[in-house]
Amino acid sequence: MATAGGSAAGSAGAHASFTSDLGYLLGTVLRTYLKATDAVVEEIPGGARGFQVVSAAVSGVTESQAGLAQRLGIDRTVMTYLLYDLENAGLVTRQPDPADRRNRHVVPTKDGRDLHDTLSEKLHAVEEHVLAALEPHERTTLRVLLHRLAGQHPVGPDSLHAACEVVTDLAGGVSKAPPPRRRPKARSSK
Amino acid sequence: MATAGGSAAGSAGAHASFTSDLGYLLGTVLRTYLKATDAVVEEIPGGARGFQVVSAAVSGVTESQAGLAQRLGIDRTVMTYLLYDLENAGLVTRQPDPADRRNRHVVPTKDGRDLHDTLSEKLHAVEEHVLAALEPHERTTLRVLLHRLAGQHPVGPDSLHAACEVVTDLAGGVSKAPPPRRRPKARSSK
DNA sequence: TATTGTTATACTCTATAACTATA
DNA sequence: TATAGTTATAGAGTATAACAATA
């Protein structure tokens, strides 16, 4: 067999082990993470994804549903069902944007904020467990590097303030229910 | 509004921004990676997943199909269809394990190795592009940290040698076709 | 009996397209 | 006309269960 001759890897040798494949590494770690956090996020509709939506709402990222969907990497049609479940669970509300009534801002309720804080603490503990193989400073490094790659400009209190303004504004004069909002077909969370 | 009073984040303040959520970070980066590499891996059945299988085979990880599936985080029934497509494309072969004829070792063909080397180079270039926001030493750090979290013991030439032994062994005396291997129903890659 | 691989079926998730309301 | 959101339908992906072969 000619290929089994000289070089160990069979050919060029320029390729590293498949365990260096970034997609493999990210996928494996993410899988471990999701498995570990599954028990925590199962009490919120949509699981980890539902938590991220509520988390974004709590953080004051009150973009339109489409903007939120894009940021979280899910389809806007999926976002509709997801928000329906979250709203039904009393965790968020959909407030029409007074400036552009086509848009809807996702605003967390008190229950939503409370649940988010609770789950956030639990998740942080689980995360540390997932990152147990790393030293504390290495965990920080990993977060910083990933954060940089994710290309996120940290969300400050400004957007949060804007969100609260919307809520306050709507509390005064309630406008007529914008779209009909019928109940979707069969899309229960579990 | 009581919650909008002192602390900016609304409540305890112990929770970080949702952009610090490890699941969100990993998911976002992985999504970016998959989108960037999509064009490269579309020429192999199963896409990124198919590449990982071939890559594992080239690296000499010739565990059983089930072991391979577990390592790659996919179902063993999916692995059957995936390997069917890869074998049909002439990239790998399924060799029954002489020691335990229930198992099948996944061995790459020459075409499989060649395609893997080609794609591997392209993927490495794309990866560097995805990691463009990081300095060279930071990219290395990220890979090392992820590699540690993935809990992989690097695969050396030992297992590769074992794989070649299986091939050589089978080249001599071909045993009767172990299971029937009928064609699956409708499961084309695209 | 337990395990590997295969096959078929059922289920879940996601994407595509059509519709309404608003700009 | 273009966009946000909703809804239904179709499609892809995944898991569940039953089977044959081997240990």
Tab-separated table of C-alpha atoms (C1' of nucleotides) in Angstrom:
chain	number	residue	atom	x	y	z
A	1	MET	CA	0.000	0.000	0.000
A	2	ALA	CA	1.601	3.186	-1.148
A	3	THR	CA	-0.262	5.578	1.077
A	4	ALA	CA	0.804	3.891	4.287
A	5	GLY	CA	4.461	4.467	3.545
A	6	GLY	CA	6.386	7.448	4.791
A	7	SER	CA	4.344	10.151	6.443
A	8	ALA	CA	2.141	9.122	9.288
A	9	ALA	CA	-0.966	11.066	8.362
A	10	GLY	CA	-1.120	9.642	4.894
A	11	SER	CA	-0.700	12.772	2.832
A	12	ALA	CA	0.345	16.397	3.132
A	13	GLY	CA	0.455	16.400	6.878
A	14	ALA	CA	-0.587	20.049	6.859
A	15	HIS	CA	-3.949	19.195	8.373
A	16	ALA	CA	-4.194	18.952	12.124
A	17	SER	CA	-6.083	16.349	14.067
A	18	PHE	CA	-9.807	16.474	13.572
A	19	THR	CA	-10.073	17.399	17.242
A	20	SER	CA	-8.661	20.787	16.274
A	21	ASP	CA	-11.581	21.468	13.989
A	22	LEU	CA	-13.175	24.592	15.375
A	23	GLY	CA	-16.641	23.424	14.451
A	24	TYR	CA	-16.095	20.164	16.252
A	25	LEU	CA	-14.742	21.884	19.338
A	26	LEU	CA	-17.513	24.463	19.519
A	27	GLY	CA	-20.179	21.878	18.831
A	28	THR	CA	-18.875	19.504	21.465
A	29	VAL	CA	-18.613	22.153	24.160
A	30	LEU	CA	-22.011	23.588	23.292
A	31	ARG	CA	-23.533	20.127	23.463
A	32	THR	CA	-22.031	19.584	26.893
A	33	TYR	CA	-23.325	22.952	27.997
A	34	LEU	CA	-26.850	22.345	26.736
A	35	LYS	CA	-26.980	18.957	28.357
A	36	ALA	CA	-25.811	20.405	31.657
A	37	THR	CA	-28.233	23.317	31.626
A	38	ASP	CA	-31.171	21.322	30.354
A	39	ALA	CA	-32.560	20.620	33.794
A	40	VAL	CA	-32.386	24.310	34.714
A	41	VAL	CA	-34.060	25.796	31.662
A	42	GLU	CA	-36.732	23.174	31.314
A	43	GLU	CA	-39.008	25.208	33.549
A	44	ILE	CA	-39.205	28.031	31.048
A	45	PRO	CA	-41.068	27.742	27.715
A	46	GLY	CA	-38.628	27.259	24.878
A	47	GLY	CA	-35.840	26.037	27.109
A	48	ALA	CA	-32.449	27.665	26.633
A	49	ARG	CA	-33.806	29.662	23.727
A	50	GLY	CA	-36.710	30.959	25.759
A	51	PHE	CA	-34.319	31.965	28.497
A	52	GLN	CA	-32.217	33.915	26.044
A	53	VAL	CA	-35.262	35.832	24.871
A	54	VAL	CA	-36.262	36.734	28.409
A	55	SER	CA	-32.655	37.525	29.202
A	56	ALA	CA	-32.433	39.893	26.264
A	57	ALA	CA	-35.662	41.539	27.348
A	58	VAL	CA	-34.416	41.962	30.909
A	59	SER	CA	-31.147	43.386	29.641
A	60	GLY	CA	-33.114	46.045	27.856
A	61	VAL	CA	-32.602	44.846	24.337
A	62	THR	CA	-36.049	45.822	23.207
A	63	GLU	CA	-35.587	45.671	19.510
A	64	SER	CA	-38.334	44.490	17.270
A	65	GLN	CA	-39.161	40.815	17.270
A	66	ALA	CA	-37.354	40.444	13.988
A	67	GLY	CA	-34.273	42.157	15.364
A	68	LEU	CA	-34.364	39.958	18.408
A	69	ALA	CA	-34.762	36.872	16.249
A	70	GLN	CA	-31.794	37.843	14.123
A	71	ARG	CA	-29.642	38.475	17.170
A	72	LEU	CA	-30.531	35.102	18.615
A	73	GLY	CA	-30.182	33.346	15.305
A	74	ILE	CA	-33.721	32.049	14.982
A	75	ASP	CA	-36.399	32.544	12.380
A	76	ARG	CA	-38.885	35.335	12.892
A	77	THR	CA	-41.770	32.880	12.443
A	78	VAL	CA	-40.381	30.772	15.258
A	79	MET	CA	-40.090	33.876	17.388
A	80	THR	CA	-43.825	34.375	17.117
A	81	TYR	CA	-44.591	30.997	18.651
A	82	LEU	CA	-41.864	31.375	21.220
A	83	LEU	CA	-43.150	34.749	22.374
A	84	TYR	CA	-46.680	33.410	22.431
A	85	ASP	CA	-45.618	30.775	24.922
A	86	LEU	CA	-43.562	33.203	26.982
A	87	GLU	CA	-46.377	35.732	27.071
A	88	ASN	CA	-48.844	33.021	27.993
A	89	ALA	CA	-46.561	32.063	30.858
A	90	GLY	CA	-46.681	35.680	32.023
A	91	LEU	CA	-42.976	36.283	31.545
A	92	VAL	CA	-43.010	38.934	28.822
A	93	THR	CA	-45.428	41.240	27.063
A	94	ARG	CA	-45.436	42.486	23.509
A	95	GLN	CA	-45.811	46.251	23.394
A	96	PRO	CA	-46.454	47.965	20.062
A	97	ASP	CA	-43.917	50.631	19.259
A	98	PRO	CA	-45.690	54.033	19.293
A	99	ALA	CA	-43.207	55.361	16.752
A	100	ASP	CA	-43.773	52.521	14.303
A	101	ARG	CA	-46.801	50.462	15.070
A	102	ARG	CA	-45.592	47.622	12.924
A	103	ASN	CA	-42.919	46.847	15.489
A	104	ARG	CA	-43.439	45.198	18.831
A	105	HIS	CA	-41.101	45.614	21.758
A	106	VAL	CA	-40.588	42.665	24.038
A	107	VAL	CA	-40.834	43.803	27.653
A	108	PRO	CA	-40.363	41.501	30.630
A	109	THR	CA	-42.939	41.298	33.392
A	110	LYS	CA	-42.020	41.193	37.055
A	111	ASP	CA	-42.415	37.436	36.991
A	112	GLY	CA	-40.157	37.353	33.975
A	113	ARG	CA	-37.476	39.345	35.733
A	114	ASP	CA	-37.741	37.234	38.866
A	115	LEU	CA	-37.541	33.975	36.996
A	116	HIS	CA	-34.661	35.286	34.967
A	117	ASP	CA	-32.715	36.233	38.073
A	118	THR	CA	-33.358	32.842	39.609
A	119	LEU	CA	-32.366	30.897	36.528
A	120	SER	CA	-29.435	33.183	35.913
A	121	GLU	CA	-27.918	32.260	39.244
A	122	LYS	CA	-28.472	28.570	38.665
A	123	LEU	CA	-27.056	28.769	35.171
A	124	HIS	CA	-23.965	30.550	36.361
A	125	ALA	CA	-23.315	27.758	38.812
A	126	VAL	CA	-23.792	25.151	36.094
A	127	GLU	CA	-21.537	27.079	33.758
A	128	GLU	CA	-18.768	27.041	36.277
A	129	HIS	CA	-19.221	23.318	36.531
A	130	VAL	CA	-18.969	22.957	32.768
A	131	LEU	CA	-15.822	25.067	32.829
A	132	ALA	CA	-14.374	23.073	35.721
A	133	ALA	CA	-11.448	21.923	33.577
A	134	LEU	CA	-10.237	25.515	33.326
A	135	GLU	CA	-8.601	27.719	35.911
A	136	PRO	CA	-10.592	30.770	36.998
A	137	HIS	CA	-8.517	33.152	34.919
A	138	GLU	CA	-8.824	30.828	31.943
A	139	ARG	CA	-12.605	30.878	32.234
A	140	THR	CA	-12.534	34.629	32.100
A	141	THR	CA	-10.248	34.495	29.106
A	142	LEU	CA	-12.574	32.130	27.302
A	143	ARG	CA	-15.569	34.353	27.945
A	144	VAL	CA	-13.726	37.422	26.761
A	145	LEU	CA	-12.536	35.770	23.575
A	146	LEU	CA	-15.957	34.351	22.754
A	147	HIS	CA	-17.547	37.667	23.558
A	148	ARG	CA	-15.200	39.356	21.159
A	149	LEU	CA	-15.957	36.845	18.442
A	150	ALA	CA	-19.674	37.205	18.998
A	151	GLY	CA	-19.160	40.840	18.146
A	152	GLN	CA	-21.406	42.162	20.872
A	153	HIS	CA	-21.333	45.719	22.033
A	154	PRO	CA	-22.331	45.403	25.697
A	155	VAL	CA	-25.868	46.541	26.362
A	156	GLY	CA	-26.024	49.353	28.872
A	157	PRO	CA	-28.743	51.061	30.876
A	158	ASP	CA	-29.532	53.364	27.965
A	159	SER	CA	-31.537	50.831	26.025
A	160	LEU	CA	-33.073	49.676	29.286
A	161	HIS	CA	-34.256	53.192	29.959
A	162	ALA	CA	-35.717	53.377	26.488
A	163	ALA	CA	-37.600	50.170	27.172
A	164	CYS	CA	-39.079	51.499	30.377
A	165	GLU	CA	-40.153	54.641	28.563
A	166	VAL	CA	-42.166	52.557	26.162
A	167	VAL	CA	-43.894	50.794	29.011
A	168	THR	CA	-44.641	54.021	30.851
A	169	ASP	CA	-45.884	55.602	27.699
A	170	LEU	CA	-48.270	52.795	27.016
A	171	ALA	CA	-49.518	52.645	30.578
A	172	GLY	CA	-51.091	56.053	30.096
A	173	GLY	CA	-53.160	55.734	26.950
A	174	VAL	CA	-53.914	52.251	25.760
A	175	SER	CA	-54.400	52.070	22.029
A	176	LYS	CA	-56.656	49.580	20.356
A	177	ALA	CA	-55.283	46.081	20.023
A	178	PRO	CA	-53.032	46.322	16.967
A	179	PRO	CA	-53.189	42.943	15.216
A	180	PRO	CA	-55.884	40.343	15.895
A	181	ARG	CA	-53.551	37.812	17.529
A	182	ARG	CA	-55.369	34.560	17.196
A	183	ARG	CA	-54.204	31.422	18.872
A	184	PRO	CA	-51.702	29.376	16.871
A	185	LYS	CA	-52.448	25.838	15.912
A	186	ALA	CA	-50.646	23.167	17.888
A	187	ARG	CA	-47.268	24.243	19.128
A	188	SER	CA	-47.012	23.378	22.791
A	189	SER	CA	-43.579	23.653	24.333
A	190	LYS	CA	-43.547	20.019	25.424
B	1	MET	CA	-41.717	51.921	39.134
B	2	ALA	CA	-39.862	50.480	42.073
B	3	THR	CA	-37.557	48.239	40.113
B	4	ALA	CA	-36.155	51.047	38.008
B	5	GLY	CA	-34.824	52.859	41.034
B	6	GLY	CA	-31.291	52.331	42.267
B	7	SER	CA	-29.524	49.509	40.504
B	8	ALA	CA	-29.358	49.726	36.765
B	9	ALA	CA	-30.069	46.123	35.955
B	10	GLY	CA	-33.415	46.121	37.694
B	11	SER	CA	-32.891	43.634	40.497
B	12	ALA	CA	-30.149	41.791	42.300
B	13	GLY	CA	-27.455	42.887	39.910
B	14	ALA	CA	-25.694	39.589	40.395
B	15	HIS	CA	-26.581	38.497	36.895
B	16	ALA	CA	-24.406	39.681	34.070
B	17	SER	CA	-25.568	40.893	30.714
B	18	PHE	CA	-27.228	38.239	28.602
B	19	THR	CA	-24.306	38.555	26.221
B	20	SER	CA	-22.230	36.814	28.886
B	21	ASP	CA	-24.407	33.739	28.745
B	22	LEU	CA	-22.072	30.953	27.728
B	23	GLY	CA	-24.760	29.238	25.707
B	24	TYR	CA	-25.482	32.409	23.809
B	25	LEU	CA	-21.803	33.041	23.131
B	26	LEU	CA	-21.065	29.509	21.994
B	27	GLY	CA	-24.212	29.381	19.895
B	28	THR	CA	-23.516	32.676	18.213
B	29	VAL	CA	-19.920	31.840	17.380
B	30	LEU	CA	-20.847	28.377	16.172
B	31	ARG	CA	-23.563	29.845	13.977
B	32	THR	CA	-21.092	32.261	12.448
B	33	TYR	CA	-18.670	29.431	11.886
B	34	LEU	CA	-21.227	27.171	10.241
B	35	LYS	CA	-22.415	29.944	7.990
B	36	ALA	CA	-18.859	30.735	6.954
B	37	THR	CA	-17.919	27.132	6.251
B	38	ASP	CA	-21.180	26.211	4.583
B	39	ALA	CA	-19.893	26.894	1.090
B	40	VAL	CA	-16.832	24.725	1.710
B	41	VAL	CA	-18.506	21.658	3.150
B	42	GLU	CA	-21.467	21.633	0.809
B	43	GLU	CA	-19.541	19.450	-1.597
B	44	ILE	CA	-19.432	16.567	0.862
B	45	PRO	CA	-22.503	14.523	1.835
B	46	GLY	CA	-23.765	15.544	5.235
B	47	GLY	CA	-22.029	18.905	5.168
B	48	ALA	CA	-19.989	19.811	8.228
B	49	ARG	CA	-21.105	16.632	9.928
B	50	GLY	CA	-20.032	14.504	7.010
B	51	PHE	CA	-16.664	16.212	7.030
B	52	GLN	CA	-16.210	15.446	10.695
B	53	VAL	CA	-16.878	11.773	10.085
B	54	VAL	CA	-14.350	11.624	7.263
B	55	SER	CA	-11.944	13.651	9.343
B	56	ALA	CA	-12.242	11.236	12.228
B	57	ALA	CA	-11.685	8.356	9.854
B	58	VAL	CA	-8.601	10.005	8.358
B	59	SER	CA	-7.255	10.742	11.814
B	60	GLY	CA	-7.444	7.069	12.563
B	61	VAL	CA	-10.333	7.127	14.953
B	62	THR	CA	-11.763	3.883	13.761
B	63	GLU	CA	-14.072	3.108	16.561
B	64	SER	CA	-17.353	1.419	15.939
B	65	GLN	CA	-20.080	3.422	14.272
B	66	ALA	CA	-21.769	3.819	17.601
B	67	GLY	CA	-18.603	5.086	19.215
B	68	LEU	CA	-18.081	7.488	16.383
B	69	ALA	CA	-21.658	8.690	16.649
B	70	GLN	CA	-21.306	9.279	20.364
B	71	ARG	CA	-18.082	11.188	19.886
B	72	LEU	CA	-19.681	13.385	17.266
B	73	GLY	CA	-22.872	13.782	19.261
B	74	ILE	CA	-25.264	12.289	16.737
B	75	ASP	CA	-27.657	9.402	16.895
B	76	ARG	CA	-26.418	6.008	15.787
B	77	THR	CA	-29.382	5.658	13.436
B	78	VAL	CA	-28.422	8.906	11.757
B	79	MET	CA	-24.879	7.640	11.443
B	80	THR	CA	-26.137	4.763	9.324
B	81	TYR	CA	-27.644	7.076	6.733
B	82	LEU	CA	-24.696	9.420	6.878
B	83	LEU	CA	-22.220	6.624	6.276
B	84	TYR	CA	-24.383	5.275	3.495
B	85	ASP	CA	-24.086	8.581	1.675
B	86	LEU	CA	-20.371	8.884	2.351
B	87	GLU	CA	-19.721	5.337	1.211
B	88	ASN	CA	-21.827	5.902	-1.888
B	89	ALA	CA	-19.708	8.952	-2.646
B	90	GLY	CA	-16.640	6.755	-2.425
B	91	LEU	CA	-15.140	8.566	0.536
B	92	VAL	CA	-15.201	5.856	3.193
B	93	THR	CA	-15.764	2.132	3.522
B	94	ARG	CA	-17.268	0.150	6.341
B	95	GLN	CA	-15.015	-2.709	7.339
B	96	PRO	CA	-16.288	-5.345	9.751
B	97	ASP	CA	-14.100	-5.745	12.812
B	98	PRO	CA	-12.491	-9.228	12.717
B	99	ALA	CA	-12.312	-9.270	16.493
B	100	ASP	CA	-15.971	-8.450	16.975
B	101	ARG	CA	-17.981	-8.830	13.858
B	102	ARG	CA	-20.813	-6.752	15.225
B	103	ASN	CA	-18.657	-3.666	14.902
B	104	ARG	CA	-17.755	-1.867	11.731
B	105	HIS	CA	-14.699	0.291	11.348
B	106	VAL	CA	-14.967	3.369	9.217
B	107	VAL	CA	-11.963	3.551	6.923
B	108	PRO	CA	-11.328	6.380	4.460
B	109	THR	CA	-10.645	5.702	0.812
B	110	LYS	CA	-7.952	7.518	-1.126
B	111	ASP	CA	-10.599	9.858	-2.494
B	112	GLY	CA	-11.767	10.426	1.049
B	113	ARG	CA	-8.299	11.340	2.227
B	114	ASP	CA	-7.721	13.601	-0.749
B	115	LEU	CA	-11.006	15.419	-0.323
B	116	HIS	CA	-10.385	15.722	3.383
B	117	ASP	CA	-6.997	17.314	2.824
B	118	THR	CA	-8.431	19.741	0.318
B	119	LEU	CA	-11.343	20.748	2.487
B	120	SER	CA	-9.143	20.856	5.538
B	121	GLU	CA	-6.980	23.531	3.983
B	122	LYS	CA	-9.966	25.561	2.884
B	123	LEU	CA	-11.592	25.218	6.285
B	124	HIS	CA	-8.471	26.354	8.051
B	125	ALA	CA	-8.445	29.503	5.957
B	126	VAL	CA	-12.096	30.134	6.708
B	127	GLU	CA	-11.529	29.526	10.397
B	128	GLU	CA	-8.818	32.134	10.492
B	129	HIS	CA	-11.246	34.507	8.864
B	130	VAL	CA	-13.858	33.737	11.507
B	131	LEU	CA	-11.253	34.328	14.188
B	132	ALA	CA	-10.099	37.552	12.570
B	133	ALA	CA	-11.121	39.575	15.608
B	134	LEU	CA	-8.505	37.775	17.673
B	135	GLU	CA	-4.765	38.112	17.685
B	136	PRO	CA	-2.816	35.031	16.555
B	137	HIS	CA	-1.842	34.061	20.076
B	138	GLU	CA	-5.438	34.545	21.198
B	139	ARG	CA	-6.663	32.169	18.515
B	140	THR	CA	-4.296	29.562	19.827
B	141	THR	CA	-5.474	30.201	23.352
B	142	LEU	CA	-9.089	29.775	22.317
B	143	ARG	CA	-8.375	26.496	20.573
B	144	VAL	CA	-6.452	25.190	23.556
B	145	LEU	CA	-9.172	26.119	26.016
B	146	LEU	CA	-11.929	24.638	23.877
B	147	HIS	CA	-9.858	21.550	23.302
B	148	ARG	CA	-9.447	21.137	27.022
B	149	LEU	CA	-13.165	21.556	27.597
B	150	ALA	CA	-13.978	19.064	24.881
B	151	GLY	CA	-11.942	16.602	26.890
B	152	GLN	CA	-10.137	15.125	23.934
B	153	HIS	CA	-7.010	13.103	24.221
B	154	PRO	CA	-5.224	13.824	20.950
B	155	VAL	CA	-5.357	10.957	18.496
B	156	GLY	CA	-1.946	9.724	17.505
B	157	PRO	CA	-0.554	7.455	14.786
B	158	ASP	CA	-1.202	4.396	16.941
B	159	SER	CA	-4.889	4.213	16.200
B	160	LEU	CA	-4.137	5.036	12.585
B	161	HIS	CA	-1.846	2.063	12.377
B	162	ALA	CA	-4.535	-0.120	13.880
B	163	ALA	CA	-6.918	1.079	11.219
B	164	CYS	CA	-4.547	0.233	8.411
B	165	GLU	CA	-4.039	-3.210	9.892
B	166	VAL	CA	-7.729	-3.847	9.605
B	167	VAL	CA	-7.717	-2.845	5.958
B	168	THR	CA	-4.695	-4.978	5.168
B	169	ASP	CA	-6.186	-7.884	7.004
B	170	LEU	CA	-9.378	-7.714	5.064
B	171	ALA	CA	-7.639	-7.278	1.737
B	172	GLY	CA	-6.329	-10.810	2.061
B	173	GLY	CA	-9.335	-12.939	2.830
B	174	VAL	CA	-12.707	-11.401	2.175
B	175	SER	CA	-15.384	-12.763	4.458
B	176	LYS	CA	-18.967	-13.074	3.408
B	177	ALA	CA	-20.977	-9.847	3.497
B	178	PRO	CA	-21.950	-9.531	7.132
B	179	PRO	CA	-25.356	-7.838	7.212
B	180	PRO	CA	-27.592	-7.544	4.144
B	181	ARG	CA	-27.247	-3.771	3.754
B	182	ARG	CA	-30.289	-2.802	1.771
B	183	ARG	CA	-30.807	0.647	0.445
B	184	PRO	CA	-32.514	3.043	2.871
B	185	LYS	CA	-35.749	4.685	1.959
B	186	ALA	CA	-35.522	8.359	0.997
B	187	ARG	CA	-32.742	10.183	2.704
B	188	SER	CA	-30.813	12.174	0.141
B	189	SER	CA	-28.399	14.723	1.501
B	190	LYS	CA	-29.990	17.574	-0.411
C	1	DT	C1'	-29.238	-11.470	27.611
C	2	DA	C1'	-26.678	-7.483	25.780
C	3	DT	C1'	-24.861	-4.867	21.913
C	4	DT	C1'	-24.061	-3.262	17.002
C	5	DG	C1'	-26.041	-1.976	12.992
C	6	DT	C1'	-30.107	-1.446	10.061
C	7	DT	C1'	-34.739	-0.108	8.813
C	8	DA	C1'	-39.231	2.001	9.209
C	9	DT	C1'	-42.224	5.047	11.569
C	10	DA	C1'	-43.433	8.984	14.166
C	11	DC	C1'	-42.274	13.173	15.968
C	12	DT	C1'	-40.026	17.786	16.427
C	13	DC	C1'	-38.056	21.547	14.572
C	14	DT	C1'	-37.324	24.801	10.885
C	15	DA	C1'	-38.124	27.030	6.584
C	16	DT	C1'	-41.396	28.675	2.759
C	17	DA	C1'	-45.182	31.052	1.368
C	18	DA	C1'	-49.451	33.710	1.826
C	19	DC	C1'	-51.957	37.061	4.400
C	20	DT	C1'	-52.888	41.494	7.339
C	21	DA	C1'	-51.532	45.781	9.158
C	22	DT	C1'	-48.623	49.674	8.935
C	23	DA	C1'	-45.212	52.830	6.802
D	1	DT	C1'	-43.988	49.249	-2.645
D	2	DA	C1'	-41.703	47.596	1.482
D	3	DT	C1'	-41.545	45.771	6.182
D	4	DA	C1'	-43.185	43.527	10.794
D	5	DG	C1'	-45.855	40.183	12.453
D	6	DT	C1'	-48.870	36.184	12.070
D	7	DT	C1'	-50.489	31.788	10.328
D	8	DA	C1'	-50.584	27.477	7.816
D	9	DT	C1'	-48.207	24.154	5.144
D	10	DA	C1'	-44.402	21.614	3.655
D	11	DG	C1'	-39.865	20.040	4.391
D	12	DA	C1'	-35.693	18.632	6.802
D	13	DG	C1'	-33.857	16.766	10.734
D	14	DT	C1'	-34.129	13.724	14.794
D	15	DA	C1'	-35.637	10.293	17.874
D	16	DT	C1'	-38.278	5.803	18.962
D	17	DA	C1'	-39.045	1.213	18.242
D	18	DA	C1'	-38.559	-3.275	16.112
D	19	DC	C1'	-35.603	-6.444	13.830
D	20	DA	C1'	-31.309	-9.421	12.548
D	21	DA	C1'	-26.651	-10.696	13.564
D	22	DT	C1'	-23.129	-11.389	16.821
D	23	DA	C1'	-21.059	-11.797	21.425
